[in-house]
GROMACS .gro file of C-alpha atoms in nm:
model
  370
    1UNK     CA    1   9.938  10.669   6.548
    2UNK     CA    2  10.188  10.467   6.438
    3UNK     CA    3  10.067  10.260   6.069
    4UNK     CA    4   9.983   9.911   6.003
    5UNK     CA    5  10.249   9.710   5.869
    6UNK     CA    6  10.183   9.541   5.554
    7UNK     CA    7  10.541   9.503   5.334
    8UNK     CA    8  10.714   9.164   5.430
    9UNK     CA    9  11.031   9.172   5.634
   10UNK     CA   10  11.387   9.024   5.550
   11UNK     CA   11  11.565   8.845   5.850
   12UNK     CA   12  11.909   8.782   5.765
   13UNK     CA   13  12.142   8.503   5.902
   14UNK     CA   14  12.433   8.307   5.920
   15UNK     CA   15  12.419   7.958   5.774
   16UNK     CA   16  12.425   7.781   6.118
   17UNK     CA   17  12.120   7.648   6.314
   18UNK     CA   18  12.245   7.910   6.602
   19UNK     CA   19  12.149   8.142   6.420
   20UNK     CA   20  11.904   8.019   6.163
   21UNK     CA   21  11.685   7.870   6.441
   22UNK     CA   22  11.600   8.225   6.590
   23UNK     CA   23  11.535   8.358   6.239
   24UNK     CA   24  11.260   8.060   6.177
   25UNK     CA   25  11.101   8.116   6.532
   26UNK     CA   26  11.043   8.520   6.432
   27UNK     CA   27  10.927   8.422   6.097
   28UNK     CA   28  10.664   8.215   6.239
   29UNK     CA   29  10.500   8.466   6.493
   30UNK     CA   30  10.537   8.723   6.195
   31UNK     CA   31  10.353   8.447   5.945
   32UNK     CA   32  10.025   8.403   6.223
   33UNK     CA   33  10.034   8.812   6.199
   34UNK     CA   34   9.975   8.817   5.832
   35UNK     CA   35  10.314   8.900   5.707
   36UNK     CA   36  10.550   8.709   5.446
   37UNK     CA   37  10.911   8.653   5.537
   38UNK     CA   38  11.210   8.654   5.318
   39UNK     CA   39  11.541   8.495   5.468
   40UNK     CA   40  11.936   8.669   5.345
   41UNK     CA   41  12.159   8.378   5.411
   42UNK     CA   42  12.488   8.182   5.300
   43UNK     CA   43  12.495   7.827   5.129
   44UNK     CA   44  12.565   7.697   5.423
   45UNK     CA   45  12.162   7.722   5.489
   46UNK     CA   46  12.011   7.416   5.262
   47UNK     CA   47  12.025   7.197   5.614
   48UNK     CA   48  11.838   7.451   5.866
   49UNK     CA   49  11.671   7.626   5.628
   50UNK     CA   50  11.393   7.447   5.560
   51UNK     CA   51  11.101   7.622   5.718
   52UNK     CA   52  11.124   7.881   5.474
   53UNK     CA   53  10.970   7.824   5.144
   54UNK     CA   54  11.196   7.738   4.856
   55UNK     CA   55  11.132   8.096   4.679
   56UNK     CA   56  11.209   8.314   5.033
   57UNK     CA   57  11.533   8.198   5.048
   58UNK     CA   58  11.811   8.414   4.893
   59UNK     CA   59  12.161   8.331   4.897
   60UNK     CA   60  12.365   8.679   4.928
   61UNK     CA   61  12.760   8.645   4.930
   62UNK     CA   62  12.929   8.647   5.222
   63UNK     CA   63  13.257   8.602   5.407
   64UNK     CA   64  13.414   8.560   5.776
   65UNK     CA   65  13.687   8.767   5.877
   66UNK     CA   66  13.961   8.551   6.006
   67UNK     CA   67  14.253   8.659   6.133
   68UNK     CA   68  14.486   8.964   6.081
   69UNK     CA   69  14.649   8.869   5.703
   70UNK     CA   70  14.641   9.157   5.468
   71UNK     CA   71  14.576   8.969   5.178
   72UNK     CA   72  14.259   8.740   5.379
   73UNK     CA   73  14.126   9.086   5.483
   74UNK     CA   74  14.110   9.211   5.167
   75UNK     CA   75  13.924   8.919   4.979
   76UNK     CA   76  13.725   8.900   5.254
   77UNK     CA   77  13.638   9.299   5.192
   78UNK     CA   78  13.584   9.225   4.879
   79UNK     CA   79  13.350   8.971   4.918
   80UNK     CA   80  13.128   9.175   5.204
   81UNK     CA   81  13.111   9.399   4.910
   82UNK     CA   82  13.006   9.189   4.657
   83UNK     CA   83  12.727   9.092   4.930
   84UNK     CA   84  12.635   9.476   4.950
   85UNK     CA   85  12.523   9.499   4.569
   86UNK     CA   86  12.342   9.159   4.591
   87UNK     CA   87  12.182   9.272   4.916
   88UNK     CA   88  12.081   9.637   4.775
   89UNK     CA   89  11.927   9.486   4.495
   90UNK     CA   90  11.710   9.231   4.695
   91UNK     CA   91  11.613   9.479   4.872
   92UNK     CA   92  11.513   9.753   4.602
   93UNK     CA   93  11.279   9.453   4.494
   94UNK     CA   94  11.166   9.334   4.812
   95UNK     CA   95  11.076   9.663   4.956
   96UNK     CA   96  11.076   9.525   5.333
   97UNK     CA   97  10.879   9.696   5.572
   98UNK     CA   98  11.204   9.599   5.821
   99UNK     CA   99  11.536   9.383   5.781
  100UNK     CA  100  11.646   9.201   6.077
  101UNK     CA  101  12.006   9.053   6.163
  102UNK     CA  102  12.052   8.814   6.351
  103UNK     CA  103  12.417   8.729   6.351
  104UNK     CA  104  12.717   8.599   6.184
  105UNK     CA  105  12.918   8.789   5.918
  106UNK     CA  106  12.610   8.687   5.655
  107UNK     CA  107  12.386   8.945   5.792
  108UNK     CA  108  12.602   9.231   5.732
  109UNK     CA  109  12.572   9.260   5.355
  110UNK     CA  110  12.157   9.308   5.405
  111UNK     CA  111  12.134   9.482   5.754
  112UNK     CA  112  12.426   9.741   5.607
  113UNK     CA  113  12.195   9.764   5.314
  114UNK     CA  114  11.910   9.835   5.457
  115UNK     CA  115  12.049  10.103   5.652
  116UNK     CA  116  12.172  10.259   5.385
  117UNK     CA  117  11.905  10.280   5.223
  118UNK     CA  118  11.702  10.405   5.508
  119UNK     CA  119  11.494  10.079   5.544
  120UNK     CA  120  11.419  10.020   5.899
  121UNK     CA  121  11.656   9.742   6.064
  122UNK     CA  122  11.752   9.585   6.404
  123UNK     CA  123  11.910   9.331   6.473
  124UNK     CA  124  11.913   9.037   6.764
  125UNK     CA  125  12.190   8.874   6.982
  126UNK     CA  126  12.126   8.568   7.153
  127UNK     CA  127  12.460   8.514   7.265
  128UNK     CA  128  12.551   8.645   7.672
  129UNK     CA  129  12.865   8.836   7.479
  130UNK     CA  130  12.777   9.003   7.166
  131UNK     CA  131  12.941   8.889   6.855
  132UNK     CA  132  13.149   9.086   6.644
  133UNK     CA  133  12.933   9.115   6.309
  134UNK     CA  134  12.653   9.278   6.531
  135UNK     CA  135  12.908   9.467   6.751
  136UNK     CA  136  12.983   9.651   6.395
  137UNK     CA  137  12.594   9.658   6.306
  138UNK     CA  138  12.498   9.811   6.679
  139UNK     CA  139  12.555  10.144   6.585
  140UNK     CA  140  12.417  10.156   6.245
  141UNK     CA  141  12.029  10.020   6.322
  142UNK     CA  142  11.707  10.182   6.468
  143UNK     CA  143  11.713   9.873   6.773
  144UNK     CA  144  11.865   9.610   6.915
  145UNK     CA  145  11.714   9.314   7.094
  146UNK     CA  146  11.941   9.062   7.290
  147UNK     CA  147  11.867   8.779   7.500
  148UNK     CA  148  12.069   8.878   7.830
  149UNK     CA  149  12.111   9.182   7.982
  150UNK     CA  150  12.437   9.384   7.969
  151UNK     CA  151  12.501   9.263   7.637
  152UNK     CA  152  12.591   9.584   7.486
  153UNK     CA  153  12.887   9.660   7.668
  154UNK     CA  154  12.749   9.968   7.896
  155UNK     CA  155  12.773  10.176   7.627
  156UNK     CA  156  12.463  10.424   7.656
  157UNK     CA  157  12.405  10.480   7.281
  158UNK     CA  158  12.381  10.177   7.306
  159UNK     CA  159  12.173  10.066   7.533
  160UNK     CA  160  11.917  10.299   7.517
  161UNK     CA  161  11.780  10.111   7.190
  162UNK     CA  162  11.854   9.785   7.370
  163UNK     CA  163  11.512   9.545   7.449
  164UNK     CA  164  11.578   9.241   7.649
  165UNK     CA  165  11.359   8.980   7.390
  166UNK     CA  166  11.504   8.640   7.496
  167UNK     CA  167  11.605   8.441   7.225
  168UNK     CA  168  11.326   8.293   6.975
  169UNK     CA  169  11.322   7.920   7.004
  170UNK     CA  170  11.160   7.703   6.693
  171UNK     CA  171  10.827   7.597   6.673
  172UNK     CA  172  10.890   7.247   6.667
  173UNK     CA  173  11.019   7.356   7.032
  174UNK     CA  174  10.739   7.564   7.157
  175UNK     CA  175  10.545   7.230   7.097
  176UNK     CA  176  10.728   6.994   7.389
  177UNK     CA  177  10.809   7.255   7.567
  178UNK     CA  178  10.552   7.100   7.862
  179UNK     CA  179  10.681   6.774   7.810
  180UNK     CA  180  10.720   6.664   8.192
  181UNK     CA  181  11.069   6.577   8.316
  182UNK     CA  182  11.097   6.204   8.242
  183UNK     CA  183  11.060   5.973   8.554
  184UNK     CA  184  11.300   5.815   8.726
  185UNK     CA  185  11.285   5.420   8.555
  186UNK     CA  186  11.478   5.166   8.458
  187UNK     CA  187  11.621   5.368   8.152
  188UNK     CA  188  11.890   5.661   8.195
  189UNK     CA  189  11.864   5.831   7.851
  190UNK     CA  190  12.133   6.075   7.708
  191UNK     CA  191  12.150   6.285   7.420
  192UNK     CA  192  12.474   6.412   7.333
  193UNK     CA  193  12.507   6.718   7.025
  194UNK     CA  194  12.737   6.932   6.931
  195UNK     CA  195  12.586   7.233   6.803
  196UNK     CA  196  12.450   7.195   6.444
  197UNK     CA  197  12.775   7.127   6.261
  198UNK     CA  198  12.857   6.823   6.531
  199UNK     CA  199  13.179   6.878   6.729
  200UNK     CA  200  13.471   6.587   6.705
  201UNK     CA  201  13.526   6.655   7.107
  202UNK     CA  202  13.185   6.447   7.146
  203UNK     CA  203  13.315   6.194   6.913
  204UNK     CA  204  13.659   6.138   7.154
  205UNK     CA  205  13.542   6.173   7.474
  206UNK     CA  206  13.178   6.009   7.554
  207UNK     CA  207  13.243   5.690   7.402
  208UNK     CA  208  13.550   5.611   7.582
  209UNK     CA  209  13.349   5.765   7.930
  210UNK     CA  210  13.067   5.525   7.900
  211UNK     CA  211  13.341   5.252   7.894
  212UNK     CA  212  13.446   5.367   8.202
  213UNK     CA  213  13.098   5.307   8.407
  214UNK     CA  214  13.042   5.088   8.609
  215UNK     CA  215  12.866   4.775   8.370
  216UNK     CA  216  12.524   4.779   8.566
  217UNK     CA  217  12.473   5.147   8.495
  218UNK     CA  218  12.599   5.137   8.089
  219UNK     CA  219  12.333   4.847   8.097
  220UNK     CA  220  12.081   5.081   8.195
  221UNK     CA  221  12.187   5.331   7.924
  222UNK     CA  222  12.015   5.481   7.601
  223UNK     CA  223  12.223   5.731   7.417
  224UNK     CA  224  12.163   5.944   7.135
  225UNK     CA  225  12.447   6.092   7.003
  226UNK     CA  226  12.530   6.361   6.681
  227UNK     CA  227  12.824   6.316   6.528
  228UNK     CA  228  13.010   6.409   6.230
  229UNK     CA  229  12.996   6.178   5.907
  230UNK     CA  230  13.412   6.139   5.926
  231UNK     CA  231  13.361   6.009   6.312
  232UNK     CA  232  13.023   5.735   6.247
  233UNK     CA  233  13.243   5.446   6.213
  234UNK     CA  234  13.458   5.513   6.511
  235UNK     CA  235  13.170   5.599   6.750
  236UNK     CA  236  12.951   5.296   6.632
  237UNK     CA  237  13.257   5.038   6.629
  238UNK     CA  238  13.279   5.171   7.016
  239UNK     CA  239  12.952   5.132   7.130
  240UNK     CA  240  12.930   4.814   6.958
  241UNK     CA  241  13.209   4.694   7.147
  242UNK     CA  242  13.088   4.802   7.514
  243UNK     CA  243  12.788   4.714   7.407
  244UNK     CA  244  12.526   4.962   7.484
  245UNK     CA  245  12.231   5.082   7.309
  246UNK     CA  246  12.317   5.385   7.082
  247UNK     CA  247  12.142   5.565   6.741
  248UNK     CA  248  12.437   5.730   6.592
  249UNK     CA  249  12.344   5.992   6.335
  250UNK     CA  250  12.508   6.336   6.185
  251UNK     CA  251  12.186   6.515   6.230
  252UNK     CA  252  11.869   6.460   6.425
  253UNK     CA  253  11.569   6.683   6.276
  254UNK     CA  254  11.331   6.575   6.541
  255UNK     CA  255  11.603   6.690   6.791
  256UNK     CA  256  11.357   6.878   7.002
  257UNK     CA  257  11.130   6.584   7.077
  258UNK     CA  258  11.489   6.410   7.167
  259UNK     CA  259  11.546   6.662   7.395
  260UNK     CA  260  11.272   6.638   7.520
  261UNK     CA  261  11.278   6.252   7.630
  262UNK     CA  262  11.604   6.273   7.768
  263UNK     CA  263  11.708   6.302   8.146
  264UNK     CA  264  12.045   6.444   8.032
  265UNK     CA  265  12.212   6.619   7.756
  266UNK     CA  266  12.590   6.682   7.694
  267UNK     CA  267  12.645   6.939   7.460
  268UNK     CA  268  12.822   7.234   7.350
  269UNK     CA  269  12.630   7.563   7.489
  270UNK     CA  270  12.538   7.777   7.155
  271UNK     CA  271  12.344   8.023   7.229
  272UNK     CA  272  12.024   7.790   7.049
  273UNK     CA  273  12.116   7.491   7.250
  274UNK     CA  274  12.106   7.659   7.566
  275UNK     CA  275  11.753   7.857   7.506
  276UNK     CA  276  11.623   7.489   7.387
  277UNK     CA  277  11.728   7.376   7.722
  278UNK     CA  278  11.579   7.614   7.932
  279UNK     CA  279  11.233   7.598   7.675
  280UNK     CA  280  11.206   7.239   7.724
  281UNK     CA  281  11.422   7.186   8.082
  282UNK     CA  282  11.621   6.916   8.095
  283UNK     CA  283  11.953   6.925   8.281
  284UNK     CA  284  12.285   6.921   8.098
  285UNK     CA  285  12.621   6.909   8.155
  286UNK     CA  286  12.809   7.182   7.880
  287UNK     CA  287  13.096   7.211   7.751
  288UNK     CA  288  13.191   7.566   7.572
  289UNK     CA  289  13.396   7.587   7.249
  290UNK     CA  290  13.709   7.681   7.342
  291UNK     CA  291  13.846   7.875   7.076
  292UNK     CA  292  13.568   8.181   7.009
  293UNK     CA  293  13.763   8.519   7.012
  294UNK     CA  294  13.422   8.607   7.266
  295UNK     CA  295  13.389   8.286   7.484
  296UNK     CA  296  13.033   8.354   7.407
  297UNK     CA  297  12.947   7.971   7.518
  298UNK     CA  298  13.156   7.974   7.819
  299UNK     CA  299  12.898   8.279   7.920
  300UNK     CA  300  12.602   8.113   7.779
  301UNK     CA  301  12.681   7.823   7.997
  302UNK     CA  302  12.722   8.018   8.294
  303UNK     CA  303  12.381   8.116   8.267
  304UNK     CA  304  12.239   7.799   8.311
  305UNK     CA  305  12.498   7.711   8.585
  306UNK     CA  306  12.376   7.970   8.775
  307UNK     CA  307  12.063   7.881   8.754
  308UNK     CA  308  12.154   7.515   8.879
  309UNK     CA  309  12.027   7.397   8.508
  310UNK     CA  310  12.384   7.295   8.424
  311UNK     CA  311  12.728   7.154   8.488
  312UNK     CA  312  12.975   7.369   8.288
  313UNK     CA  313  13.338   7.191   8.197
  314UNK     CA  314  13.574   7.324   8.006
  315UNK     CA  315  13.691   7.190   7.748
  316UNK     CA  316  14.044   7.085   7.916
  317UNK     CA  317  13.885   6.945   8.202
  318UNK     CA  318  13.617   6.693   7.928
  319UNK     CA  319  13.799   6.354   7.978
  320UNK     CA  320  13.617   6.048   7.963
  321UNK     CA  321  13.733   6.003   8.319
  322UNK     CA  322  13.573   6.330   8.429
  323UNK     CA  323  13.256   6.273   8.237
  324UNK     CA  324  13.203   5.921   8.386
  325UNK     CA  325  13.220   6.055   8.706
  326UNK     CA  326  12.961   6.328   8.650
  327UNK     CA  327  12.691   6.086   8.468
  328UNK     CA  328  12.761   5.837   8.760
  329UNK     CA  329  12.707   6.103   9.044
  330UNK     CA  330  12.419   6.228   8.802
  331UNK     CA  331  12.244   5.888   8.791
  332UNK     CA  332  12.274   5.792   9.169
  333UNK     CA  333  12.081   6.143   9.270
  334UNK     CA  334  11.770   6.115   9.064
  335UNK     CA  335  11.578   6.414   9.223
  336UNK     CA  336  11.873   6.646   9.153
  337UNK     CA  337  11.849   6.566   8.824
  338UNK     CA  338  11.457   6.633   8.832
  339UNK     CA  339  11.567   6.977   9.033
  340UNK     CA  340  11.835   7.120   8.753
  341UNK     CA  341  11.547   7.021   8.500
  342UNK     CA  342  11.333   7.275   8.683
  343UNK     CA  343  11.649   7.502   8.767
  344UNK     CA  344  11.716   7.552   8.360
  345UNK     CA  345  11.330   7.589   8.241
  346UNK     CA  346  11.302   7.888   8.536
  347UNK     CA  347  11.532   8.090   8.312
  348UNK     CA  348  11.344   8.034   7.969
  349UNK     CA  349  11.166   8.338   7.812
  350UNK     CA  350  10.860   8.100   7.648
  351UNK     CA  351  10.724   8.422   7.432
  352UNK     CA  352  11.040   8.568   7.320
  353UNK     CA  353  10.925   8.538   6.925
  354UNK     CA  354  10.642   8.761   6.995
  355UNK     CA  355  10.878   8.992   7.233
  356UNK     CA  356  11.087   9.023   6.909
  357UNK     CA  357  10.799   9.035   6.629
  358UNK     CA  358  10.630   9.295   6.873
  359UNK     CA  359  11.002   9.475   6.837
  360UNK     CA  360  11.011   9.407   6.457
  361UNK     CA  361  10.606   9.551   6.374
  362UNK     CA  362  10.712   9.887   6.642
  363UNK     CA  363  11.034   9.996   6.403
  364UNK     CA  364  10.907   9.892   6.068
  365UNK     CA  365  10.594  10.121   6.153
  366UNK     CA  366  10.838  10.423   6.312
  367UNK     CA  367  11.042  10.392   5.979
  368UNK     CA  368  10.716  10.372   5.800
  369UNK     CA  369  10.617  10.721   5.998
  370UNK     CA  370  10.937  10.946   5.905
   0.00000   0.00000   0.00000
């Protein structure tokens, strides 16, 4: 019989809502279970890491790995080992019954750690391609969880400590998730983000493409838009000009209840953005970052598009000519819009936190056991 789990448990993760987001929705289904969690992350943090309390937030040191130059792979070494004493000492005084990784080059300083040290440790993937800090983690922890299948490459080592979790969506999501789809009205509301640093594509293309409809329909718009402090002006001065009604802001933290009231979002497709829009199911039309070594949100969005949640464009096919079209065709079929809202919430996986903290309470008690 396997014991009770009492220590608290360290999730580590990159400084990003992507992967931050996940992180918060474990810690809270670990919190109503009794246990205190600590978050490992980078500076980058103070913005999405607010759920945790002040004094469970530790910043380890941390680097990406970019590109091939001898002397940027070496610092960047360097640093990842700097992270490794910081991390060994947090946990020698934490004592966590489990650490858990949840992406980004952050998380290997503590998950490496832990290992190490023989502390229990897993780590989870929400992306449809694995990235490559937990591709170098994979074979170094007791599980993995991931939120697609076939994540792990067919390798059977592999996949034999593989549990299909979903990926952990926020509390503050959980709570609209039954929000209906909004009715058809006089109103066609957008909200257009670009992942939680913003993306400058947003900035140069939908402005321009709601110049392009057709008056009667930008009349009927309301748009909510993220964008990046150095693009405000520029977006503003636009909408201004059309005019149409707009909030401009570089961050929205009441995005989910956005989301929620919206019949369509245009967005990037992190892996975050694309479980939030199959938790709360609203139809979207995505557009993948173009430049990730793993086109992980080119296969996130094809997820969705499969479902019929989505229309996927990439990136060299987002002009605001292209983009007018699809809002236009968008707006004249109401009920499809209504039918990708269902489409995309038929692929969410509501309970995924649990899933995970059910995965997180089963190693920390097997590690507990040796």
């Amino acid at each position: 019989m396997l014991a009770p789990v009492r220590a608290p448990v360290l999730v580590a993760a990159g400084g990003t809502g992507g992967h931050l987001f996940p992180a918060e929705a474990l810690a809270a289904a670990l919190a109503e279970r009794g246990l205190a969690v600590h978050l490992a992350t980078d500076g980058r943090a103070a913005r999405f890491g607010g759920a945790f309390p002040e004094h469970c937030v530790h910043v380890v040191t941390s680097a990406t790995l970019r590109g091939r130059n001898p002397i940027a792979v070496t610092r960047t070494a360097v640093t990842l080992g700097l992270g490794l004493l910081q991390a060994r000492r947090l946990i020698g005084r934490l004592q966590p019954a489990a650490v858990v990784g949840f992406g980004g080059y952050p998380t290997i300083p503590p998950v490496l750690a832990a290992a190490w040290s023989g502390v229990p440790s897993l780590i989870h993937d929400a992306n449809a391609v694995m990235g490559r800090a937990n591709r170098l983690l994979a074979p170094r922890v007791m599980a993995i969880a991931t939120t697609f299948p076939d994540v792990v490459g067919g390798r059977p080592d592999l996949a034999a400590k593989t549990t299909i979790t979903g990926n952990p969506v926020r509390p503050a999501v959980l709570a609209v998730a039954a929000t209906p789809y909004p009715a058809a009205g006089d109103r066609l509301r957008l909200l257009v983000v670009g992942g939680s640093q913003g993306a400058r594509i947003m900035a140069d293309v939908v402005p321009p493409a709601i110049g392009h409809l057709d008056p009667a329909l930008r009349a009927r718009l309301t748009i909510v838009q993220q964008a990046r402090e150095e693009d405000l002006s520029r977006v503003r001065d636009c909408y201004a000009g059309l005019p149409v009604a707009a909030e401009i802001a570089p961050f929205f933290a009441d995005l989910p209840a956005r989301m929620a009231g919206s019949h369509l979002v245009i967005s990037r497709s992190g892996a975050s953005t694309v479980a939030e829009l199959a938790a709360i199911g609203r139809p979207s039309i995505l557009i993948p970052l173009p430049h990730s070594l793993d086109q992980d949100q080119f296969a996130n969005a094809g997820v969705l598009e499969r479902a019929g949640g989505a229309i996927r464009l990439e990136q060299n096919m987002f002009t605001p000519a292209r983009l007018a079209a699809e809002i236009a065709a968008l707006e004249a079929a109401p009920a499809r819009l209504a039918t990708m809202a269902a489409a995309a919430q038929a692929v969410a996986r509501l309970d995924a936190a649990d899933r995970l903290a059910d995965l997180v309470l089963t190693v920390a008690a097997q590690g507990a056991n040796k």
